[in-house]
Amino acid sequence: MSAPGPTRPGGVAGPDAEPVLAAEVLPEHEWQARRAAHVRRVDAWLEPHLHRRGERRAHPVEDFLFTYYSHRPARLRRWHPGAGVVLAGDAARAAYGGSRDYLGVPAGIVVDPATLAARSDSIRWIRDLLAATRARPAFLGCFGLHEWAMVYRLPQEEVRHSAWPLRLGAEGTDQVVESHRIRCSHFDAYRFFTEPARPRNALRPARETQRDLEQPGCLHANMDLYKWAYKLSPYVRSELVADCFELAREIRELDMRASPYDLSALGCRPVPIETPEGRAEYAAAQRGFAERAEILRDQLVRACDDLLALADKDPDPGRPSPR
């Protein structure tokens, strides 16, 4: 008698032939240890945010990754092994068997490769963007002026973080914008510039030119590695998503320390980019983040290549995939 074929959540039988090219099978004790370590790591970031949210208190630095990006805390907390990895044991079937993203196989349960075909275009778009960004030299002369351009000539009550004062006041902030050359290449930062600030930018980023302009020194492009990682979930391992989140969290702190806001009450020592010393400090930190982001960007590109190859090998790509 042949071994039972793969099953869909709810016990629906799949084809007789094994459709999963699994690189490894994780024993129950091993994947549970990895899952527990991931949850502990992520909870250290989530718990303060969820506590503040329960008290309706906002934090302009630490809440950004949960409000600007669409990945909910519960999704960040949920661990996935990535495509091609079978989770062995009854606990795996109990934890993941009801998910539309997983497939039961004789050895255990695995991320369903049939769903990759429906997402191959978006995976390829992410891969091409990351590869194009990686190929460019890092520009380290922007000094975080995008945050200043977002408040340029606005009254205090209209700025994004209006509860926090501007370090140099409105007039001093405007002078910084007017006395520096702004060269923001990131569309999702540029789109928040005030109307008077937009003509002061050397570039005109647009969604259509994103792949042509993003460069590996940009703080926001490197924060966005978290976005691209979670958009690849559950097909990439959750440890990589968490690595990207951790980097984005640290970058966000620099982003706001170099901003026009006075956040000293939160323990954020300012990086005064209006001075030569502040610009040197910013560029040095930016260089360090770019080096760390390069490693994660490479991992994401390789993950995309592996996923696209796996999608091509799905023996029955015409099957309807769960939405």
Short mmCIF file of C-alpha atoms in Angstrom, two decimals:
data_model
loop_
_atom_site.label_atom_id
_atom_site.label_comp_id
_atom_site.label_asym_id
_atom_site.label_seq_id
_atom_site.Cartn_x
_atom_site.Cartn_y
_atom_site.Cartn_z
CA MET A 1 0.00 0.00 0.00
CA SER A 2 1.37 3.41 -0.93
CA ALA A 3 1.92 6.13 1.65
CA PRO A 4 -0.96 8.59 2.01
CA GLY A 5 -0.71 11.64 -0.22
CA PRO A 6 -0.63 15.22 0.96
CA THR A 7 -3.76 16.69 2.47
CA ARG A 8 -5.21 20.17 2.60
CA PRO A 9 -6.35 21.72 5.87
CA GLY A 10 -9.46 19.93 7.09
CA GLY A 11 -8.26 16.57 5.76
CA VAL A 12 -8.95 17.12 2.05
CA ALA A 13 -6.77 14.74 0.09
CA GLY A 14 -4.28 16.13 -2.39
CA PRO A 15 -2.70 14.41 -5.39
CA ASP A 16 -1.16 10.97 -4.91
CA ALA A 17 2.28 12.26 -5.87
CA GLU A 18 4.24 14.17 -3.24
CA PRO A 19 4.25 17.83 -4.43
CA VAL A 20 6.66 19.16 -1.80
CA LEU A 21 10.40 19.34 -2.40
CA ALA A 22 11.40 19.60 1.24
CA ALA A 23 14.98 20.54 2.02
CA GLU A 24 14.73 19.26 5.59
CA VAL A 25 12.45 17.74 8.18
CA LEU A 26 12.53 19.40 11.59
CA PRO A 27 11.89 17.10 14.56
CA GLU A 28 9.21 18.30 16.94
CA HIS A 29 11.60 19.30 19.72
CA GLU A 30 13.74 21.34 17.31
CA TRP A 31 11.01 23.38 15.65
CA GLN A 32 9.23 23.98 18.93
CA ALA A 33 12.47 25.35 20.42
CA ARG A 34 12.91 27.66 17.44
CA ARG A 35 9.31 28.80 17.67
CA ALA A 36 9.63 29.52 21.41
CA ALA A 37 12.85 31.49 20.88
CA HIS A 38 11.17 33.57 18.18
CA VAL A 39 8.17 34.33 20.39
CA ARG A 40 10.42 35.40 23.29
CA ARG A 41 12.40 37.67 21.00
CA VAL A 42 9.38 39.29 19.42
CA ASP A 43 7.47 39.68 22.68
CA ALA A 44 10.21 41.97 24.00
CA TRP A 45 9.25 44.39 21.20
CA LEU A 46 5.52 43.79 21.19
CA GLU A 47 4.64 44.00 24.86
CA PRO A 48 5.58 47.68 25.40
CA HIS A 49 3.69 48.65 22.24
CA LEU A 50 0.59 46.68 23.18
CA HIS A 51 0.69 48.12 26.70
CA ARG A 52 0.83 51.67 25.33
CA ARG A 53 -1.92 50.89 22.86
CA GLY A 54 -4.12 49.68 25.70
CA GLU A 55 -3.54 52.97 27.51
CA ARG A 56 -3.99 55.00 24.29
CA ARG A 57 -0.48 56.43 24.60
CA ALA A 58 1.55 57.02 21.44
CA HIS A 59 5.32 56.74 21.10
CA PRO A 60 6.63 58.56 18.00
CA VAL A 61 9.70 56.33 17.73
CA GLU A 62 8.76 52.81 18.80
CA ASP A 63 5.19 52.70 17.46
CA PHE A 64 6.16 53.55 13.89
CA LEU A 65 6.81 49.98 12.75
CA PHE A 66 3.36 48.95 13.97
CA THR A 67 1.43 51.91 12.57
CA TYR A 68 3.19 52.71 9.28
CA TYR A 69 3.60 49.07 8.24
CA SER A 70 0.60 46.78 7.86
CA HIS A 71 1.97 43.65 9.56
CA ARG A 72 -0.06 43.12 12.71
CA PRO A 73 1.71 42.21 15.97
CA ALA A 74 0.07 38.78 16.05
CA ARG A 75 1.44 37.99 12.59
CA LEU A 76 4.95 39.07 13.54
CA ARG A 77 4.73 36.83 16.61
CA ARG A 78 3.60 33.72 14.68
CA TRP A 79 6.57 31.57 13.70
CA HIS A 80 6.99 29.97 10.28
CA PRO A 81 9.86 27.71 9.19
CA GLY A 82 9.79 28.88 5.57
CA ALA A 83 9.02 27.01 2.37
CA GLY A 84 10.35 23.51 1.88
CA VAL A 85 10.70 22.70 5.59
CA VAL A 86 8.53 19.93 7.03
CA LEU A 87 7.48 20.23 10.68
CA ALA A 88 7.23 16.76 12.17
CA GLY A 89 4.93 15.55 14.92
CA ASP A 90 1.34 15.81 16.02
CA ALA A 91 1.96 19.24 17.56
CA ALA A 92 2.69 20.61 14.09
CA ARG A 93 -0.61 19.36 12.73
CA ALA A 94 -2.41 20.87 15.71
CA ALA A 95 -0.64 24.23 15.39
CA TYR A 96 -0.61 24.63 11.60
CA GLY A 97 -3.00 22.05 10.17
CA GLY A 98 -5.95 24.44 10.05
CA SER A 99 -4.03 27.11 8.13
CA ARG A 100 -4.71 27.70 4.45
CA ASP A 101 -0.96 28.23 3.98
CA TYR A 102 0.02 24.72 5.07
CA LEU A 103 -0.24 21.25 3.60
CA GLY A 104 -0.26 17.90 5.37
CA VAL A 105 2.35 15.43 4.05
CA PRO A 106 3.39 11.97 5.28
CA ALA A 107 6.30 13.37 7.28
CA GLY A 108 4.30 16.15 8.95
CA ILE A 109 3.17 19.54 7.74
CA VAL A 110 4.75 22.04 5.36
CA VAL A 111 4.07 25.41 3.78
CA ASP A 112 1.96 24.68 0.69
CA PRO A 113 4.02 25.34 -2.47
CA ALA A 114 0.87 25.46 -4.59
CA THR A 115 0.15 28.96 -3.27
CA LEU A 116 3.47 30.25 -4.59
CA ALA A 117 2.28 30.26 -8.19
CA ALA A 118 -0.34 32.90 -7.42
CA ARG A 119 2.28 35.10 -5.74
CA SER A 120 5.19 34.61 -8.11
CA ASP A 121 4.71 38.01 -9.80
CA SER A 122 4.88 39.89 -6.48
CA ILE A 123 7.84 37.80 -5.33
CA ARG A 124 9.66 38.60 -8.57
CA TRP A 125 8.85 42.33 -8.17
CA ILE A 126 10.29 42.33 -4.65
CA ARG A 127 13.34 40.41 -5.82
CA ASP A 128 14.03 42.80 -8.69
CA LEU A 129 13.64 45.87 -6.47
CA LEU A 130 16.03 44.49 -3.86
CA ALA A 131 18.56 43.43 -6.48
CA ALA A 132 18.45 46.83 -8.22
CA THR A 133 18.92 48.62 -4.89
CA ARG A 134 21.82 46.34 -3.99
CA ALA A 135 23.59 47.11 -7.27
CA ARG A 136 23.88 50.86 -6.58
CA PRO A 137 26.49 52.63 -4.44
CA ALA A 138 25.27 53.88 -1.09
CA PHE A 139 24.63 57.64 -0.90
CA LEU A 140 25.38 58.91 2.61
CA GLY A 141 24.80 62.63 2.12
CA CYS A 142 21.08 62.98 2.78
CA PHE A 143 21.48 63.60 6.56
CA GLY A 144 17.87 62.71 7.31
CA LEU A 145 16.51 65.93 5.83
CA HIS A 146 13.36 64.12 4.70
CA GLU A 147 11.95 64.47 8.22
CA TRP A 148 12.65 68.20 8.14
CA ALA A 149 11.00 68.54 4.72
CA MET A 150 7.87 66.91 6.16
CA VAL A 151 7.34 69.82 8.57
CA TYR A 152 8.69 72.64 6.40
CA ARG A 153 6.54 75.78 6.75
CA LEU A 154 3.83 73.99 8.71
CA PRO A 155 2.29 75.42 11.86
CA GLN A 156 2.99 73.30 14.95
CA GLU A 157 -0.56 71.96 15.15
CA GLU A 158 -0.29 70.48 11.64
CA VAL A 159 2.99 68.59 11.95
CA ARG A 160 2.76 64.81 12.22
CA HIS A 161 4.01 64.57 15.81
CA SER A 162 2.41 67.78 16.97
CA ALA A 163 2.64 66.80 20.65
CA TRP A 164 6.41 67.14 20.46
CA PRO A 165 8.17 70.50 20.02
CA LEU A 166 10.64 71.28 17.26
CA ARG A 167 14.19 71.56 18.59
CA LEU A 168 14.94 74.74 16.66
CA GLY A 169 11.40 76.08 16.48
CA ALA A 170 9.50 76.56 13.24
CA GLU A 171 11.74 79.33 11.90
CA GLY A 172 14.97 77.50 12.73
CA THR A 173 13.63 74.31 11.16
CA ASP A 174 12.75 76.12 7.96
CA GLN A 175 16.23 77.64 7.82
CA VAL A 176 17.81 74.19 7.97
CA VAL A 177 15.71 73.04 5.02
CA GLU A 178 16.53 76.18 3.04
CA SER A 179 20.28 76.01 3.73
CA HIS A 180 20.84 72.37 2.74
CA ARG A 181 20.61 70.43 -0.50
CA ILE A 182 17.92 67.77 -0.18
CA ARG A 183 18.36 64.57 -2.18
CA CYS A 184 15.69 62.12 -1.05
CA SER A 185 15.38 59.07 -3.33
CA HIS A 186 12.65 57.22 -1.44
CA PHE A 187 9.11 57.71 -2.70
CA ASP A 188 7.40 56.77 0.57
CA ALA A 189 9.37 59.49 2.35
CA TYR A 190 9.10 62.06 -0.42
CA ARG A 191 5.32 61.73 -0.67
CA PHE A 192 5.03 63.18 2.85
CA PHE A 193 7.02 66.33 2.01
CA THR A 194 5.07 69.54 2.41
CA GLU A 195 4.17 71.24 -0.86
CA PRO A 196 6.74 74.03 -0.40
CA ALA A 197 9.45 71.42 0.30
CA ARG A 198 8.91 69.27 -2.79
CA PRO A 199 10.61 71.61 -5.30
CA ARG A 200 13.66 71.70 -3.02
CA ASN A 201 14.31 67.98 -3.53
CA ALA A 202 16.89 67.18 -6.21
CA LEU A 203 14.89 64.10 -7.27
CA ARG A 204 11.25 63.42 -8.07
CA PRO A 205 10.64 59.92 -6.72
CA ALA A 206 7.48 58.16 -7.87
CA ARG A 207 6.09 54.68 -7.41
CA GLU A 208 6.82 53.98 -11.06
CA THR A 209 10.51 54.87 -10.65
CA GLN A 210 11.03 53.17 -7.30
CA ARG A 211 13.20 50.42 -8.75
CA ASP A 212 15.32 53.03 -10.57
CA LEU A 213 16.00 55.28 -7.59
CA GLU A 214 16.22 53.33 -4.34
CA GLN A 215 19.76 53.06 -3.02
CA PRO A 216 21.29 51.04 -0.16
CA GLY A 217 22.31 53.99 2.02
CA CYS A 218 18.73 55.21 2.43
CA LEU A 219 17.37 54.70 5.94
CA HIS A 220 13.84 54.17 4.70
CA ALA A 221 14.87 51.69 2.00
CA ASN A 222 16.67 49.71 4.70
CA MET A 223 13.72 49.92 7.08
CA ASP A 224 11.56 48.61 4.25
CA LEU A 225 13.49 45.34 4.28
CA TYR A 226 11.09 44.48 7.09
CA LYS A 227 8.13 45.16 4.78
CA TRP A 228 9.50 42.98 1.99
CA ALA A 229 10.34 40.21 4.45
CA TYR A 230 6.85 40.04 5.95
CA LYS A 231 5.28 40.23 2.50
CA LEU A 232 7.18 37.03 1.74
CA SER A 233 5.79 35.34 4.86
CA PRO A 234 5.08 32.46 5.47
CA TYR A 235 7.46 31.42 2.69
CA VAL A 236 10.55 32.81 4.43
CA ARG A 237 11.62 31.80 7.92
CA SER A 238 10.36 34.06 10.66
CA GLU A 239 13.85 34.56 12.07
CA LEU A 240 14.70 36.54 8.93
CA VAL A 241 11.56 38.65 9.28
CA ALA A 242 12.54 39.37 12.90
CA ASP A 243 16.10 40.26 11.87
CA CYS A 244 14.69 42.82 9.45
CA PHE A 245 12.33 44.16 12.11
CA GLU A 246 15.20 44.55 14.57
CA LEU A 247 17.26 46.52 12.05
CA ALA A 248 14.26 48.70 11.13
CA ARG A 249 13.66 49.42 14.81
CA GLU A 250 17.21 50.67 15.31
CA ILE A 251 17.11 52.70 12.09
CA ARG A 252 13.88 54.34 13.18
CA GLU A 253 15.57 55.54 16.36
CA LEU A 254 18.31 57.27 14.36
CA ASP A 255 15.69 58.62 11.96
CA MET A 256 13.90 60.39 14.80
CA ARG A 257 17.02 61.43 16.71
CA ALA A 258 18.13 63.25 13.56
CA SER A 259 14.67 64.71 12.99
CA PRO A 260 13.63 68.28 13.89
CA TYR A 261 11.66 67.04 16.91
CA ASP A 262 12.83 67.43 20.50
CA LEU A 263 12.39 63.91 21.91
CA SER A 264 14.78 64.30 24.83
CA ALA A 265 11.92 63.51 27.24
CA LEU A 266 11.89 60.01 25.73
CA GLY A 267 15.63 59.60 26.26
CA CYS A 268 16.41 60.23 22.58
CA ARG A 269 19.62 62.26 22.38
CA PRO A 270 19.42 64.42 19.25
CA VAL A 271 21.78 64.05 16.31
CA PRO A 272 22.06 67.72 15.30
CA ILE A 273 22.39 67.37 11.54
CA GLU A 274 22.37 71.17 11.24
CA THR A 275 26.00 71.04 12.48
CA PRO A 276 29.10 69.46 10.88
CA GLU A 277 29.52 67.20 13.90
CA GLY A 278 25.92 66.01 13.70
CA ARG A 279 26.18 65.31 9.97
CA ALA A 280 29.35 63.28 10.52
CA GLU A 281 27.65 61.26 13.28
CA TYR A 282 24.61 60.64 11.09
CA ALA A 283 26.67 59.52 8.08
CA ALA A 284 28.73 57.12 10.22
CA ALA A 285 25.58 55.52 11.66
CA GLN A 286 24.01 55.41 8.20
CA ARG A 287 27.05 53.58 6.85
CA GLY A 288 26.81 50.98 9.61
CA PHE A 289 23.14 50.39 8.92
CA ALA A 290 23.82 50.07 5.19
CA GLU A 291 26.40 47.36 5.88
CA ARG A 292 23.96 45.42 8.06
CA ALA A 293 21.15 45.90 5.54
CA GLU A 294 23.36 44.54 2.75
CA ILE A 295 23.51 41.16 4.50
CA LEU A 296 19.73 41.01 4.97
CA ARG A 297 19.05 42.25 1.43
CA ASP A 298 21.24 39.46 0.07
CA GLN A 299 19.35 36.90 2.14
CA LEU A 300 16.01 38.18 0.87
CA VAL A 301 17.16 38.10 -2.75
CA ARG A 302 18.34 34.51 -2.33
CA ALA A 303 15.06 33.61 -0.64
CA CYS A 304 13.11 35.08 -3.56
CA ASP A 305 15.21 33.11 -6.03
CA ASP A 306 14.56 29.90 -4.10
CA LEU A 307 10.83 30.61 -3.90
CA LEU A 308 10.55 31.32 -7.60
CA ALA A 309 12.40 28.09 -8.37
CA LEU A 310 10.08 26.18 -6.05
CA ALA A 311 7.01 27.75 -7.68
CA ASP A 312 8.26 26.59 -11.08
CA LYS A 313 8.57 23.03 -9.78
CA ASP A 314 5.01 22.80 -8.43
CA PRO A 315 3.61 19.83 -10.40
CA ASP A 316 0.09 21.22 -10.50
CA PRO A 317 0.26 25.05 -10.61
CA GLY A 318 -3.24 25.24 -12.07
CA ARG A 319 -4.91 24.22 -8.84
CA PRO A 320 -6.86 27.03 -7.19
CA SER A 321 -4.84 28.52 -4.34
CA PRO A 322 -6.46 29.66 -1.09
CA ARG A 323 -7.05 33.37 -0.80
#
